């Protein structure tokens, strides 16, 4: 299922949570949706899932608006950190309800994941810990096999080992049953190797949308003698610099930045991580001067 937004804006009162976002997502890819707190990620995900109406512009899934549109929303599963399952229901009841909602539901996957996350089907959801609640959300998200699966920081409360289990299963499930996956996270380093494309929001606007490998290729972290770094940086897009005792480091983001060229000038050079790129691109000028 493809997703397109055209001049998409969402206002809460007079405040633009999203402003004029134009996006085009192909089906069956894993997208990372990144940005600082309050950048608009959750708002965009709720619009994609048809939980909110745009203030202006359009959000279209396979050409149709998802709002109040069961023909589309049956194929969209949004799991967020506050998926509140704490009602008088057992884990197995919640899974039964989800299985009725999603036509591609896989009972086998749900059963396997319950074991992997060590979640007992008879547990009452009222008593779930934060991590168990996240595990239940992840189980629903992946077992739904929804054509569009949207995961908004679904790991809150999960320990590191359970998070890595989640990433492994996500990839396994995606390879076996491709779907469009949109994952929002602040733990970018942990998961960025899964992203095929990256979207970064800043203050409600789309800063960039690029294939992950091309994004990394545009970045360069260099260090060396101050004069050499300065000469290399001349005319380039600098994301941040640091200086100490005659040595300087700089983060650059531009087209055609070659590691070899920097090394041939006597500099140390490496690509930046997607996490570093996101932090530097979405920071304010003031924050960057300290980066
Ligand atoms: N229902 C609402 N009413 C008023 N303001 C809202 C509402 N929902 C979101 N906002 C505001 O819109 C902006 C974007 O919020 P959103 O939750 O989309 O950001 P986010 O990128 O998901 O942030 P985080 O990483 O902290 O989850 C924030 O300033 C938030 O306070």
Coordinates of C-alpha atoms and ligand atoms in Angstrom, one line a residue:
X1 CA 0.0 0.0 0.0
X2 CA 1.5 3.3 -1.0
X3 CA 1.1 6.5 1.1
X4 CA 1.1 10.0 -0.2
X5 CA 0.7 13.3 1.6
X6 CA 0.1 16.5 -0.3
X7 CA 0.5 19.9 1.4
X8 CA -0.5 18.1 4.6
X9 CA -1.0 20.3 7.7
X10 CA -2.4 19.7 11.1
X11 CA -3.2 22.4 13.6
X12 CA -4.1 22.1 17.2
X13 CA -5.7 25.4 18.1
X14 CA -3.4 28.0 16.4
X15 CA -0.4 25.7 16.6
X16 CA 0.9 23.8 13.5
X17 CA 2.0 20.3 14.6
X18 CA 2.6 19.6 11.0
X19 CA 3.0 22.1 8.2
X20 CA 2.8 21.6 4.4
X21 CA 4.3 18.0 4.4
X22 CA 4.7 16.4 1.0
X23 CA 5.7 12.8 1.1
X24 CA 5.5 9.8 -1.1
X25 CA 6.1 6.3 0.4
X26 CA 6.3 3.2 -1.7
X27 CA 4.9 -0.1 -0.5
X28 CA 6.9 -2.8 1.2
X29 CA 9.8 -0.7 2.6
X30 CA 11.0 0.0 6.1
X31 CA 10.9 3.7 6.8
X32 CA 12.5 5.5 9.8
X33 CA 10.5 8.5 11.0
X34 CA 12.8 10.6 13.0
X35 CA 13.0 14.0 14.7
X36 CA 13.2 15.6 18.1
X37 CA 10.4 15.6 20.7
X38 CA 7.4 17.5 19.4
X39 CA 8.6 17.4 15.8
X40 CA 5.3 16.0 14.7
X41 CA 6.0 12.3 14.2
X42 CA 3.1 11.0 16.2
X43 CA 0.7 13.5 14.6
X44 CA 1.8 12.3 11.1
X45 CA 1.4 8.7 12.1
X46 CA -2.1 9.3 13.4
X47 CA -3.0 11.0 10.2
X48 CA -1.7 8.1 8.2
X49 CA -3.7 5.7 10.3
X50 CA -6.9 7.7 9.8
X51 CA -7.1 8.6 13.5
X52 CA -7.0 12.3 12.8
X53 CA -8.4 14.5 10.0
X54 CA -5.9 16.9 8.3
X55 CA -6.5 20.7 8.9
X56 CA -5.6 21.1 5.2
X57 CA -4.0 19.1 2.5
X58 CA -4.4 15.3 1.9
X59 CA -3.1 12.1 3.2
X60 CA -3.9 9.2 0.9
X61 CA -3.3 5.4 1.2
X62 CA -3.5 3.8 -2.2
X63 CA -5.3 7.0 -3.4
X64 CA -7.9 7.1 -0.6
X65 CA -8.3 9.0 2.6
X66 CA -8.0 6.6 5.6
X67 CA -10.3 8.7 7.9
X68 CA -13.5 6.8 8.6
X69 CA -12.6 4.4 5.8
X70 CA -12.7 0.8 7.0
X71 CA -11.7 -0.5 3.5
X72 CA -8.3 1.2 4.2
X73 CA -7.9 1.0 8.0
X74 CA -8.4 -2.8 8.1
X75 CA -4.9 -2.8 6.4
X76 CA -3.3 -0.3 8.8
X77 CA -2.0 -1.1 12.2
X78 CA -0.7 1.7 14.4
X79 CA 1.0 0.7 17.7
X80 CA 2.2 3.5 20.0
X81 CA 3.8 3.6 23.4
X82 CA 0.6 4.5 25.0
X83 CA -1.5 1.7 23.5
X84 CA -3.5 1.3 26.6
X85 CA -4.5 -2.3 27.1
X86 CA -5.1 -2.0 30.8
X87 CA -8.7 -3.0 30.9
X88 CA -10.5 -6.0 32.4
X89 CA -9.3 -8.3 29.7
X90 CA -6.8 -11.0 29.4
X91 CA -3.9 -10.9 26.9
X92 CA -5.6 -13.6 24.9
X93 CA -8.8 -11.6 24.7
X94 CA -7.0 -8.6 23.4
X95 CA -5.3 -10.8 20.8
X96 CA -8.7 -12.3 19.8
X97 CA -10.1 -8.8 19.3
X98 CA -7.1 -7.8 17.1
X99 CA -7.4 -11.0 15.1
X100 CA -11.0 -10.1 14.3
X101 CA -10.0 -6.6 13.1
X102 CA -7.0 -7.4 10.9
X103 CA -7.8 -9.7 7.9
X104 CA -4.2 -10.8 7.5
X105 CA -3.8 -11.8 11.2
X106 CA -1.4 -14.6 11.8
X107 CA -2.2 -16.6 14.9
X108 CA 1.0 -18.6 14.5
X109 CA 3.1 -15.4 14.7
X110 CA 1.1 -14.2 17.8
X111 CA 1.7 -17.6 19.5
X112 CA 5.4 -17.6 18.7
X113 CA 5.9 -14.0 19.8
X114 CA 4.0 -14.6 23.1
X115 CA 6.6 -17.3 23.8
X116 CA 9.5 -15.2 22.7
X117 CA 8.5 -12.3 25.0
X118 CA 7.5 -14.7 27.7
X119 CA 4.0 -13.2 27.9
X120 CA 1.3 -15.5 29.4
X121 CA -2.0 -15.4 27.4
X122 CA -4.0 -15.8 30.7
X123 CA -2.5 -12.7 32.3
X124 CA -5.0 -9.9 33.0
X125 CA -3.9 -6.8 31.1
X126 CA -4.6 -4.6 34.1
X127 CA -1.5 -6.1 35.8
X128 CA 0.9 -5.8 32.9
X129 CA 4.2 -4.0 33.4
X130 CA 5.1 -1.2 31.0
X131 CA 7.5 -3.6 29.2
X132 CA 4.8 -6.3 29.0
X133 CA 2.4 -3.8 27.6
X134 CA 4.9 -2.8 24.9
X135 CA 5.5 -6.5 24.1
X136 CA 1.8 -7.0 23.6
X137 CA 1.7 -4.0 21.3
X138 CA 4.6 -5.4 19.3
X139 CA 2.9 -8.8 19.1
X140 CA -0.3 -7.2 17.7
X141 CA 1.7 -4.9 15.3
X142 CA 3.6 -7.8 13.8
X143 CA 0.9 -10.5 13.9
X144 CA -1.5 -8.1 12.2
X145 CA 0.6 -8.4 9.0
X146 CA -1.2 -5.2 8.1
X147 CA -0.1 -3.8 4.8
X148 CA 0.9 -0.6 6.6
X149 CA 2.3 -1.2 10.0
X150 CA 3.1 1.9 12.0
X151 CA 5.2 1.6 15.1
X152 CA 5.5 4.7 17.2
X153 CA 8.3 4.1 19.8
X154 CA 6.8 0.7 20.6
X155 CA 9.5 -0.4 22.9
X156 CA 9.0 1.8 26.0
X157 CA 9.8 -0.3 29.1
X158 CA 11.4 -3.1 27.2
X159 CA 15.0 -4.0 28.3
X160 CA 17.8 -4.0 25.8
X161 CA 17.6 -7.7 25.2
X162 CA 13.9 -7.6 24.6
X163 CA 14.4 -4.7 22.2
X164 CA 16.9 -6.6 20.2
X165 CA 14.5 -9.5 20.1
X166 CA 11.9 -7.1 18.7
X167 CA 14.3 -5.8 16.0
X168 CA 15.3 -9.4 15.0
X169 CA 11.6 -10.5 14.7
X170 CA 10.6 -7.3 12.9
X171 CA 13.2 -8.0 10.2
X172 CA 12.3 -11.7 10.0
X173 CA 8.6 -11.0 9.7
X174 CA 9.2 -8.3 7.1
X175 CA 11.4 -10.5 5.0
X176 CA 8.8 -13.4 5.1
X177 CA 5.8 -11.1 4.6
X178 CA 6.8 -7.7 3.2
X179 CA 4.7 -4.8 4.2
X180 CA 5.2 -1.0 4.6
X181 CA 6.7 -0.4 8.0
X182 CA 7.0 3.0 9.5
X183 CA 9.0 3.1 12.7
X184 CA 9.5 6.1 14.9
X185 CA 12.3 5.9 17.5
X186 CA 14.7 8.0 19.5
X187 CA 17.0 4.9 19.9
X188 CA 18.2 5.4 16.3
X189 CA 21.6 3.7 16.6
X190 CA 19.9 0.5 17.7
X191 CA 17.7 0.2 14.7
X192 CA 19.0 2.3 11.9
X193 CA 20.4 -0.6 10.0
X194 CA 16.8 -1.7 9.3
X195 CA 15.8 1.5 7.7
X196 CA 15.6 1.6 3.9
X197 CA 14.5 5.2 3.8
X198 CA 14.7 7.9 6.4
X199 CA 12.3 10.9 7.0
X200 CA 13.3 13.6 9.4
X201 CA 10.7 16.1 10.7
X202 CA 11.7 19.4 12.3
X203 CA 9.1 21.6 14.0
X204 CA 6.3 20.1 11.9
X205 CA 8.1 20.4 8.6
X206 CA 9.7 17.6 6.5
X207 CA 13.4 18.3 6.6
X208 CA 14.4 15.4 4.4
X209 CA 13.3 12.0 3.0
X210 CA 16.1 10.0 1.5
X211 CA 17.3 6.4 1.2
X212 CA 19.3 5.6 4.3
X213 CA 22.5 4.7 2.4
X214 CA 22.5 7.9 0.4
X215 CA 21.9 9.9 3.6
X216 CA 25.0 8.3 5.2
X217 CA 27.1 8.9 2.0
X218 CA 26.4 12.6 2.2
X219 CA 27.9 12.9 5.7
X220 CA 31.4 13.1 6.8
X221 CA 33.0 13.4 10.2
X222 CA 36.6 14.7 10.0
X223 CA 39.3 15.5 12.5
X224 CA 42.8 16.8 12.3
X225 CA 44.8 20.0 12.5
X226 CA 42.7 23.1 12.7
X227 CA 44.0 24.7 9.5
X228 CA 43.6 21.6 7.5
X229 CA 40.0 21.0 8.7
X230 CA 39.2 24.7 8.0
X231 CA 40.6 24.4 4.5
X232 CA 38.6 21.2 3.8
X233 CA 35.4 22.7 5.2
X234 CA 35.5 25.8 3.1
X235 CA 32.3 26.3 1.1
X236 CA 30.8 23.1 2.5
X237 CA 27.6 22.6 4.6
X238 CA 28.9 22.3 8.2
X239 CA 26.7 20.7 10.8
X240 CA 28.9 21.3 13.8
X241 CA 32.5 21.9 14.8
X242 CA 34.6 21.3 17.9
X243 CA 38.0 22.6 18.7
X244 CA 40.6 21.6 21.3
X245 CA 44.3 22.3 21.6
X246 CA 44.9 23.0 17.9
X247 CA 42.8 20.1 16.7
X248 CA 39.4 20.4 15.2
X249 CA 36.6 18.0 14.4
X250 CA 33.8 18.9 12.0
X251 CA 30.6 17.2 10.8
X252 CA 29.8 17.9 7.2
X253 CA 26.7 17.2 5.2
X254 CA 26.8 17.8 1.5
X255 CA 26.9 16.1 -1.9
X256 CA 30.0 14.4 -3.0
X257 CA 31.9 14.2 0.2
X258 CA 34.7 11.6 -0.2
X259 CA 36.5 9.9 2.7
X260 CA 39.6 9.5 0.4
X261 CA 39.8 13.2 -0.4
X262 CA 39.8 14.0 3.3
X263 CA 42.4 11.3 4.1
X264 CA 44.7 12.4 1.3
X265 CA 44.8 15.9 3.0
X266 CA 46.0 14.2 6.2
X267 CA 42.6 14.2 8.0
X268 CA 40.9 11.3 9.7
X269 CA 37.5 10.8 8.2
X270 CA 34.5 8.5 8.5
X271 CA 30.8 8.6 7.7
X272 CA 28.4 9.8 10.4
X273 CA 25.7 7.5 11.8
X274 CA 22.0 8.2 11.0
X275 CA 21.6 9.1 14.7
X276 CA 24.3 11.8 14.5
X277 CA 23.0 13.1 11.2
X278 CA 19.5 13.4 12.7
X279 CA 20.7 15.1 15.9
X280 CA 22.7 17.6 14.0
X281 CA 20.2 18.3 11.3
X282 CA 17.3 18.7 13.6
X283 CA 19.1 20.7 16.3
X284 CA 18.7 24.4 16.6
X285 CA 21.6 26.8 15.6
X286 CA 22.3 27.3 19.3
X287 CA 22.5 23.6 20.0
X288 CA 24.7 23.0 17.0
X289 CA 27.3 25.6 18.1
X290 CA 27.8 23.3 21.2
X291 CA 27.7 20.1 19.1
Ligands
LIG1 N1 -4.0 16.8 20.8 C1 -3.1 17.8 20.8 N2 -3.5 19.0 21.2 C2 -2.6 20.0 21.3 N3 -1.3 19.9 20.8 C3 -0.9 18.7 20.4 C4 -1.8 17.6 20.3 N4 -1.1 16.5 19.8 C5 0.2 17.0 19.6 N5 0.3 18.3 19.9 C6 1.5 19.1 19.7 O1 1.9 19.0 18.4 C7 3.4 18.9 18.4 C8 3.8 17.6 17.8 O2 3.5 16.6 18.6 P1 3.8 15.1 18.3 O3 3.3 14.2 19.4 O4 3.3 14.8 16.9 O5 5.4 15.1 18.3 P2 6.4 13.8 18.2 O6 7.5 14.2 17.2 O7 5.7 12.6 18.1 O8 7.1 14.0 19.7 P3 7.8 12.8 20.6 O9 9.0 12.4 20.0 O10 8.0 13.6 21.9 O11 6.7 11.7 20.8 C9 3.8 19.1 19.9 O12 4.1 20.4 20.1 C10 2.6 18.7 20.7 O13 2.5 19.3 21.9

